[in-house]
Amino acid sequence: MKILLLSDIHGNAPALKAVAAQTASTAFDLICNCGDSTVYAPFPNETLDWLRRHHAISILGNTDIKVLKLLKGKTFKKPSTEEKRVMYTWTADHLTSGNKKFLKELTKTLKLEVADHRLGLFHGSPAHHNEFLFQETPINRFHELAEKSDCDIVISGHSHSPYHKKVNHVHFINPGSVGRMFDGCPDGSYAVLELTAAGIEVEHFRCPYDIERVISALKKNRLPPIYEKMYRLGRKLN
């Protein structure tokens, strides 16, 4: 069984479609998406439409949750920076009714029984929705999470940091960010999980995409110019 692992698309449909094109020759049994599907790139509807059309198993990320709060007429204290708040508000204002409904139906976590494995989908970590787990996170933290895990495969996002670690009986996997990598390379990141009789295999990939299409859309919608620089550099600057 082959599973395409996605996370942190952040409304970047050009990057998502580039990943789809790069993997077009592979027949996936499942597509799993660990949230933050919206906010920061100006293609939230195209992104959610793709996820819906391809029956991706998705959960909510922190950006998606804040968008839902805005849709309910609520406000939030964080992020406090004006350019970030502009991006959240713009996203909430431009979602179609179908995509609003889709987001509202998602949950923060999800567990699946797949090919004799128990997969857990989390945005941050199994312990907390907003916990950052990086490649360089101390191994003791992964041991703590493994001891409490009822899943043998834990898939998460949030940190935009690709990794695969086996700790005790648990495989911890982060596919990186499709839409906003922060390591100095703007190419999208994703992973492929293969479950076979022989065991578990994980491979990470990078995928170039049409960054100028994102830049053009940011300008067209008069969104904060700092994001143009971030997308070109593959860095977080705020």
mmCIF file of C-alpha atoms in Angstrom:
data_model
loop_
_atom_site.group_PDB
_atom_site.id
_atom_site.type_symbol
_atom_site.label_atom_id
_atom_site.label_comp_id
_atom_site.label_asym_id
_atom_site.label_seq_id
_atom_site.Cartn_x
_atom_site.Cartn_y
_atom_site.Cartn_z
ATOM 1 C CA MET A 1 0.000 0.000 0.000
ATOM 2 C CA LYS A 2 1.271 3.446 -0.955
ATOM 3 C CA ILE A 3 0.179 6.608 0.826
ATOM 4 C CA LEU A 4 0.939 10.176 -0.258
ATOM 5 C CA LEU A 5 1.695 12.317 2.794
ATOM 6 C CA LEU A 6 1.022 16.049 2.632
ATOM 7 C CA SER A 7 0.975 18.868 5.156
ATOM 8 C CA ASP A 8 1.122 22.637 5.483
ATOM 9 C CA ILE A 9 -0.038 23.458 1.964
ATOM 10 C CA HIS A 10 -1.020 26.939 3.175
ATOM 11 C CA GLY A 11 -3.235 27.714 0.193
ATOM 12 C CA ASN A 12 -0.399 27.156 -2.263
ATOM 13 C CA ALA A 13 -2.287 25.402 -5.055
ATOM 14 C CA PRO A 14 0.546 25.818 -7.607
ATOM 15 C CA ALA A 15 2.861 23.873 -5.272
ATOM 16 C CA LEU A 16 0.182 21.247 -4.589
ATOM 17 C CA LYS A 17 -0.496 20.746 -8.289
ATOM 18 C CA ALA A 18 3.237 20.456 -8.958
ATOM 19 C CA VAL A 19 3.401 17.653 -6.386
ATOM 20 C CA ALA A 20 0.424 16.002 -8.088
ATOM 21 C CA ALA A 21 2.199 16.222 -11.441
ATOM 22 C CA GLN A 22 5.456 14.875 -10.010
ATOM 23 C CA THR A 23 3.650 11.857 -8.527
ATOM 24 C CA ALA A 24 1.215 11.296 -11.406
ATOM 25 C CA SER A 25 2.803 7.987 -12.396
ATOM 26 C CA THR A 26 2.252 6.522 -8.915
ATOM 27 C CA ALA A 27 -1.060 4.961 -7.910
ATOM 28 C CA PHE A 28 -1.710 5.919 -4.298
ATOM 29 C CA ASP A 29 -4.136 3.989 -2.138
ATOM 30 C CA LEU A 30 -4.577 6.958 0.205
ATOM 31 C CA ILE A 31 -3.705 10.626 0.454
ATOM 32 C CA CYS A 32 -3.245 11.929 4.001
ATOM 33 C CA ASN A 33 -3.018 15.641 4.797
ATOM 34 C CA CYS A 34 -1.996 16.926 8.237
ATOM 35 C CA GLY A 35 -3.572 20.369 8.067
ATOM 36 C CA ASP A 36 -2.716 24.033 7.628
ATOM 37 C CA SER A 37 -4.282 23.707 4.205
ATOM 38 C CA THR A 38 -5.180 27.403 4.146
ATOM 39 C CA VAL A 39 -3.658 30.872 4.686
ATOM 40 C CA TYR A 40 -0.573 32.648 3.314
ATOM 41 C CA ALA A 41 -0.822 31.786 -0.396
ATOM 42 C CA PRO A 42 -3.912 33.190 -2.153
ATOM 43 C CA PHE A 43 -5.358 29.944 -3.520
ATOM 44 C CA PRO A 44 -7.419 28.542 -0.633
ATOM 45 C CA ASN A 45 -10.323 27.404 -2.784
ATOM 46 C CA GLU A 46 -8.162 25.739 -5.415
ATOM 47 C CA THR A 47 -6.307 23.937 -2.618
ATOM 48 C CA LEU A 48 -9.403 22.709 -0.803
ATOM 49 C CA ASP A 49 -11.103 21.824 -4.091
ATOM 50 C CA TRP A 50 -8.130 19.584 -4.946
ATOM 51 C CA LEU A 51 -8.191 17.880 -1.553
ATOM 52 C CA ARG A 52 -11.915 17.260 -1.837
ATOM 53 C CA ARG A 53 -11.704 16.055 -5.437
ATOM 54 C CA HIS A 54 -8.940 13.574 -4.595
ATOM 55 C CA HIS A 55 -10.660 12.384 -1.398
ATOM 56 C CA ALA A 56 -7.660 13.297 0.729
ATOM 57 C CA ILE A 57 -7.997 12.324 4.371
ATOM 58 C CA SER A 58 -7.454 15.687 6.035
ATOM 59 C CA ILE A 59 -7.341 17.199 9.497
ATOM 60 C CA LEU A 60 -7.292 20.780 10.744
ATOM 61 C CA GLY A 61 -4.122 22.767 11.335
ATOM 62 C CA ASN A 62 -3.784 25.883 13.478
ATOM 63 C CA THR A 63 -4.289 28.238 10.510
ATOM 64 C CA ASP A 64 -7.462 26.403 9.507
ATOM 65 C CA ILE A 65 -8.805 26.656 13.054
ATOM 66 C CA LYS A 66 -8.242 30.417 13.132
ATOM 67 C CA VAL A 67 -10.041 30.777 9.797
ATOM 68 C CA LEU A 68 -12.986 28.868 11.256
ATOM 69 C CA LYS A 69 -13.034 31.257 14.222
ATOM 70 C CA LEU A 70 -13.259 34.214 11.855
ATOM 71 C CA LEU A 71 -16.084 32.510 9.969
ATOM 72 C CA LYS A 72 -17.965 32.226 13.270
ATOM 73 C CA GLY A 73 -17.556 35.968 13.840
ATOM 74 C CA LYS A 74 -14.921 35.520 16.536
ATOM 75 C CA THR A 75 -11.536 37.210 16.836
ATOM 76 C CA PHE A 76 -8.160 35.930 18.025
ATOM 77 C CA LYS A 77 -5.179 37.466 19.835
ATOM 78 C CA LYS A 78 -2.526 35.641 17.816
ATOM 79 C CA PRO A 79 -1.030 36.224 15.360
ATOM 80 C CA SER A 80 -0.588 39.817 16.475
ATOM 81 C CA THR A 81 1.373 41.018 13.433
ATOM 82 C CA GLU A 82 -0.805 42.954 11.028
ATOM 83 C CA GLU A 83 0.411 41.268 7.837
ATOM 84 C CA LYS A 84 -0.495 37.835 9.229
ATOM 85 C CA ARG A 85 -3.945 39.003 10.296
ATOM 86 C CA VAL A 86 -4.516 40.369 6.793
ATOM 87 C CA MET A 87 -3.810 36.924 5.338
ATOM 88 C CA TYR A 88 -6.238 35.201 7.703
ATOM 89 C CA THR A 89 -8.999 37.710 7.042
ATOM 90 C CA TRP A 90 -8.472 37.569 3.279
ATOM 91 C CA THR A 91 -8.723 33.769 3.330
ATOM 92 C CA ALA A 92 -11.902 33.718 5.416
ATOM 93 C CA ASP A 93 -13.498 36.337 3.153
ATOM 94 C CA HIS A 94 -12.748 34.419 -0.050
ATOM 95 C CA LEU A 95 -13.700 30.839 0.806
ATOM 96 C CA THR A 96 -16.613 29.351 -1.114
ATOM 97 C CA SER A 97 -19.594 27.991 0.799
ATOM 98 C CA GLY A 98 -18.580 24.449 -0.146
ATOM 99 C CA ASN A 99 -15.085 24.893 1.226
ATOM 100 C CA LYS A 100 -16.349 26.534 4.404
ATOM 101 C CA LYS A 101 -18.501 23.447 4.934
ATOM 102 C CA PHE A 102 -15.545 21.160 4.198
ATOM 103 C CA LEU A 103 -13.334 22.881 6.799
ATOM 104 C CA LYS A 104 -16.095 22.822 9.399
ATOM 105 C CA GLU A 105 -16.401 19.051 9.027
ATOM 106 C CA LEU A 106 -12.704 18.346 9.682
ATOM 107 C CA THR A 107 -11.311 17.294 13.060
ATOM 108 C CA LYS A 108 -8.015 18.100 14.804
ATOM 109 C CA THR A 109 -6.819 14.486 14.839
ATOM 110 C CA LEU A 110 -7.695 11.249 13.111
ATOM 111 C CA LYS A 111 -6.720 7.612 13.592
ATOM 112 C CA LEU A 112 -6.931 4.979 10.873
ATOM 113 C CA GLU A 113 -6.542 1.217 10.702
ATOM 114 C CA VAL A 114 -4.592 0.563 7.512
ATOM 115 C CA ALA A 115 -2.947 -2.703 6.397
ATOM 116 C CA ASP A 116 -2.493 -4.014 9.960
ATOM 117 C CA HIS A 117 -1.140 -0.658 11.121
ATOM 118 C CA ARG A 118 -2.686 2.069 13.244
ATOM 119 C CA LEU A 119 -1.975 5.479 11.745
ATOM 120 C CA GLY A 120 -2.437 8.688 13.679
ATOM 121 C CA LEU A 121 -2.768 12.022 11.889
ATOM 122 C CA PHE A 122 -1.854 15.047 14.000
ATOM 123 C CA HIS A 123 -0.974 18.613 13.105
ATOM 124 C CA GLY A 124 1.581 19.308 15.836
ATOM 125 C CA SER A 125 2.128 16.196 17.950
ATOM 126 C CA PRO A 126 -0.018 13.515 19.607
ATOM 127 C CA ALA A 127 0.274 15.520 22.832
ATOM 128 C CA HIS A 128 -0.650 18.982 21.594
ATOM 129 C CA HIS A 129 -2.019 20.479 18.415
ATOM 130 C CA ASN A 130 0.544 23.298 18.410
ATOM 131 C CA GLU A 131 3.662 21.406 19.517
ATOM 132 C CA PHE A 132 6.570 21.723 17.097
ATOM 133 C CA LEU A 133 8.488 18.515 16.397
ATOM 134 C CA PHE A 134 11.620 19.051 14.319
ATOM 135 C CA GLN A 135 14.269 16.765 12.889
ATOM 136 C CA GLU A 136 16.550 18.083 15.653
ATOM 137 C CA THR A 137 14.012 17.770 18.507
ATOM 138 C CA PRO A 138 15.696 15.845 21.373
ATOM 139 C CA ILE A 139 15.113 12.117 20.985
ATOM 140 C CA ASN A 140 13.877 11.955 24.583
ATOM 141 C CA ARG A 141 10.769 13.848 23.518
ATOM 142 C CA PHE A 142 10.016 11.256 20.858
ATOM 143 C CA HIS A 143 10.514 8.512 23.464
ATOM 144 C CA GLU A 144 7.962 10.221 25.728
ATOM 145 C CA LEU A 145 5.446 10.417 22.889
ATOM 146 C CA ALA A 146 6.110 6.822 21.805
ATOM 147 C CA GLU A 147 5.457 5.496 25.314
ATOM 148 C CA LYS A 148 1.980 7.039 25.298
ATOM 149 C CA SER A 149 1.123 6.273 21.669
ATOM 150 C CA ASP A 150 -1.550 3.781 20.653
ATOM 151 C CA CYS A 151 -0.441 4.214 17.020
ATOM 152 C CA ASP A 152 2.570 2.563 15.422
ATOM 153 C CA ILE A 153 2.730 5.297 12.761
ATOM 154 C CA VAL A 154 2.437 8.953 13.797
ATOM 155 C CA ILE A 155 2.178 11.469 10.955
ATOM 156 C CA SER A 156 2.337 15.181 11.737
ATOM 157 C CA GLY A 157 3.186 18.566 10.264
ATOM 158 C CA HIS A 158 3.299 22.099 11.719
ATOM 159 C CA SER A 159 7.101 22.415 11.965
ATOM 160 C CA HIS A 160 7.666 22.265 8.183
ATOM 161 C CA SER A 161 10.601 19.978 9.074
ATOM 162 C CA PRO A 162 10.789 16.694 7.109
ATOM 163 C CA TYR A 163 11.868 13.619 9.071
ATOM 164 C CA HIS A 164 11.289 9.923 9.674
ATOM 165 C CA LYS A 165 12.305 8.455 13.016
ATOM 166 C CA LYS A 166 11.576 5.051 14.491
ATOM 167 C CA VAL A 167 11.471 5.292 18.272
ATOM 168 C CA ASN A 168 10.638 2.105 20.155
ATOM 169 C CA HIS A 169 7.697 0.677 18.200
ATOM 170 C CA VAL A 170 6.549 3.972 16.676
ATOM 171 C CA HIS A 171 7.399 5.536 13.327
ATOM 172 C CA PHE A 172 7.262 9.348 13.509
ATOM 173 C CA ILE A 173 6.906 10.985 10.092
ATOM 174 C CA ASN A 174 6.717 14.620 9.021
ATOM 175 C CA PRO A 175 6.410 15.163 5.241
ATOM 176 C CA GLY A 176 7.502 18.797 5.466
ATOM 177 C CA SER A 177 5.491 21.614 3.935
ATOM 178 C CA VAL A 178 4.051 21.474 0.432
ATOM 179 C CA GLY A 179 3.484 25.218 0.324
ATOM 180 C CA ARG A 180 5.958 27.021 2.622
ATOM 181 C CA MET A 181 9.334 25.473 3.362
ATOM 182 C CA PHE A 182 11.616 27.528 5.611
ATOM 183 C CA ASP A 183 14.993 25.871 4.977
ATOM 184 C CA GLY A 184 16.174 28.249 2.271
ATOM 185 C CA CYS A 185 14.860 26.135 -0.600
ATOM 186 C CA PRO A 186 11.379 27.198 -1.766
ATOM 187 C CA ASP A 187 10.581 23.830 -3.371
ATOM 188 C CA GLY A 188 7.621 21.997 -1.884
ATOM 189 C CA SER A 189 8.159 18.986 0.375
ATOM 190 C CA TYR A 190 6.118 15.795 0.675
ATOM 191 C CA ALA A 191 6.604 12.119 1.512
ATOM 192 C CA VAL A 192 5.504 8.700 0.337
ATOM 193 C CA LEU A 193 4.737 5.995 2.896
ATOM 194 C CA GLU A 194 4.758 2.397 1.670
ATOM 195 C CA LEU A 195 3.366 -0.426 3.792
ATOM 196 C CA THR A 196 4.466 -3.896 2.717
ATOM 197 C CA ALA A 197 4.756 -7.355 4.206
ATOM 198 C CA ALA A 198 8.439 -6.598 4.695
ATOM 199 C CA GLY A 199 7.804 -3.455 6.732
ATOM 200 C CA ILE A 200 7.467 0.311 6.519
ATOM 201 C CA GLU A 201 9.311 2.481 4.029
ATOM 202 C CA VAL A 202 9.281 6.282 3.901
ATOM 203 C CA GLU A 203 10.785 8.489 1.218
ATOM 204 C CA HIS A 204 10.854 12.292 1.196
ATOM 205 C CA PHE A 205 10.810 14.400 -1.946
ATOM 206 C CA ARG A 206 11.198 18.043 -2.964
ATOM 207 C CA CYS A 207 9.235 19.546 -5.825
ATOM 208 C CA PRO A 208 9.820 22.849 -7.665
ATOM 209 C CA TYR A 209 6.748 24.845 -8.643
ATOM 210 C CA ASP A 210 5.737 28.101 -10.327
ATOM 211 C CA ILE A 211 6.581 30.571 -7.562
ATOM 212 C CA GLU A 212 5.942 33.524 -9.857
ATOM 213 C CA ARG A 213 2.290 32.503 -10.129
ATOM 214 C CA VAL A 214 2.038 32.840 -6.360
ATOM 215 C CA ILE A 215 3.839 36.203 -6.423
ATOM 216 C CA SER A 216 1.549 37.477 -9.176
ATOM 217 C CA ALA A 217 -1.565 36.482 -7.221
ATOM 218 C CA LEU A 218 -0.249 38.120 -4.049
ATOM 219 C CA LYS A 219 0.258 41.366 -5.965
ATOM 220 C CA LYS A 220 -3.093 41.142 -7.742
ATOM 221 C CA ASN A 221 -4.903 40.798 -4.423
ATOM 222 C CA ARG A 222 -2.779 43.550 -2.802
ATOM 223 C CA LEU A 223 -1.560 41.273 -0.048
ATOM 224 C CA PRO A 224 1.449 42.165 2.153
ATOM 225 C CA PRO A 225 4.626 42.224 0.026
ATOM 226 C CA ILE A 226 6.722 40.528 2.712
ATOM 227 C CA TYR A 227 5.184 37.237 1.556
ATOM 228 C CA GLU A 228 6.591 37.696 -1.944
ATOM 229 C CA LYS A 229 10.086 37.680 -0.452
ATOM 230 C CA MET A 230 9.349 34.703 1.784
ATOM 231 C CA TYR A 231 8.128 32.563 -1.093
ATOM 232 C CA ARG A 232 11.129 33.409 -3.233
ATOM 233 C CA LEU A 233 13.642 32.740 -0.451
ATOM 234 C CA GLY A 234 11.978 29.761 1.185
ATOM 235 C CA ARG A 235 12.371 31.484 4.550
ATOM 236 C CA LYS A 236 10.115 32.632 7.379
ATOM 237 C CA LEU A 237 10.687 36.350 7.884
ATOM 238 C CA ASN A 238 7.980 37.294 10.388
#
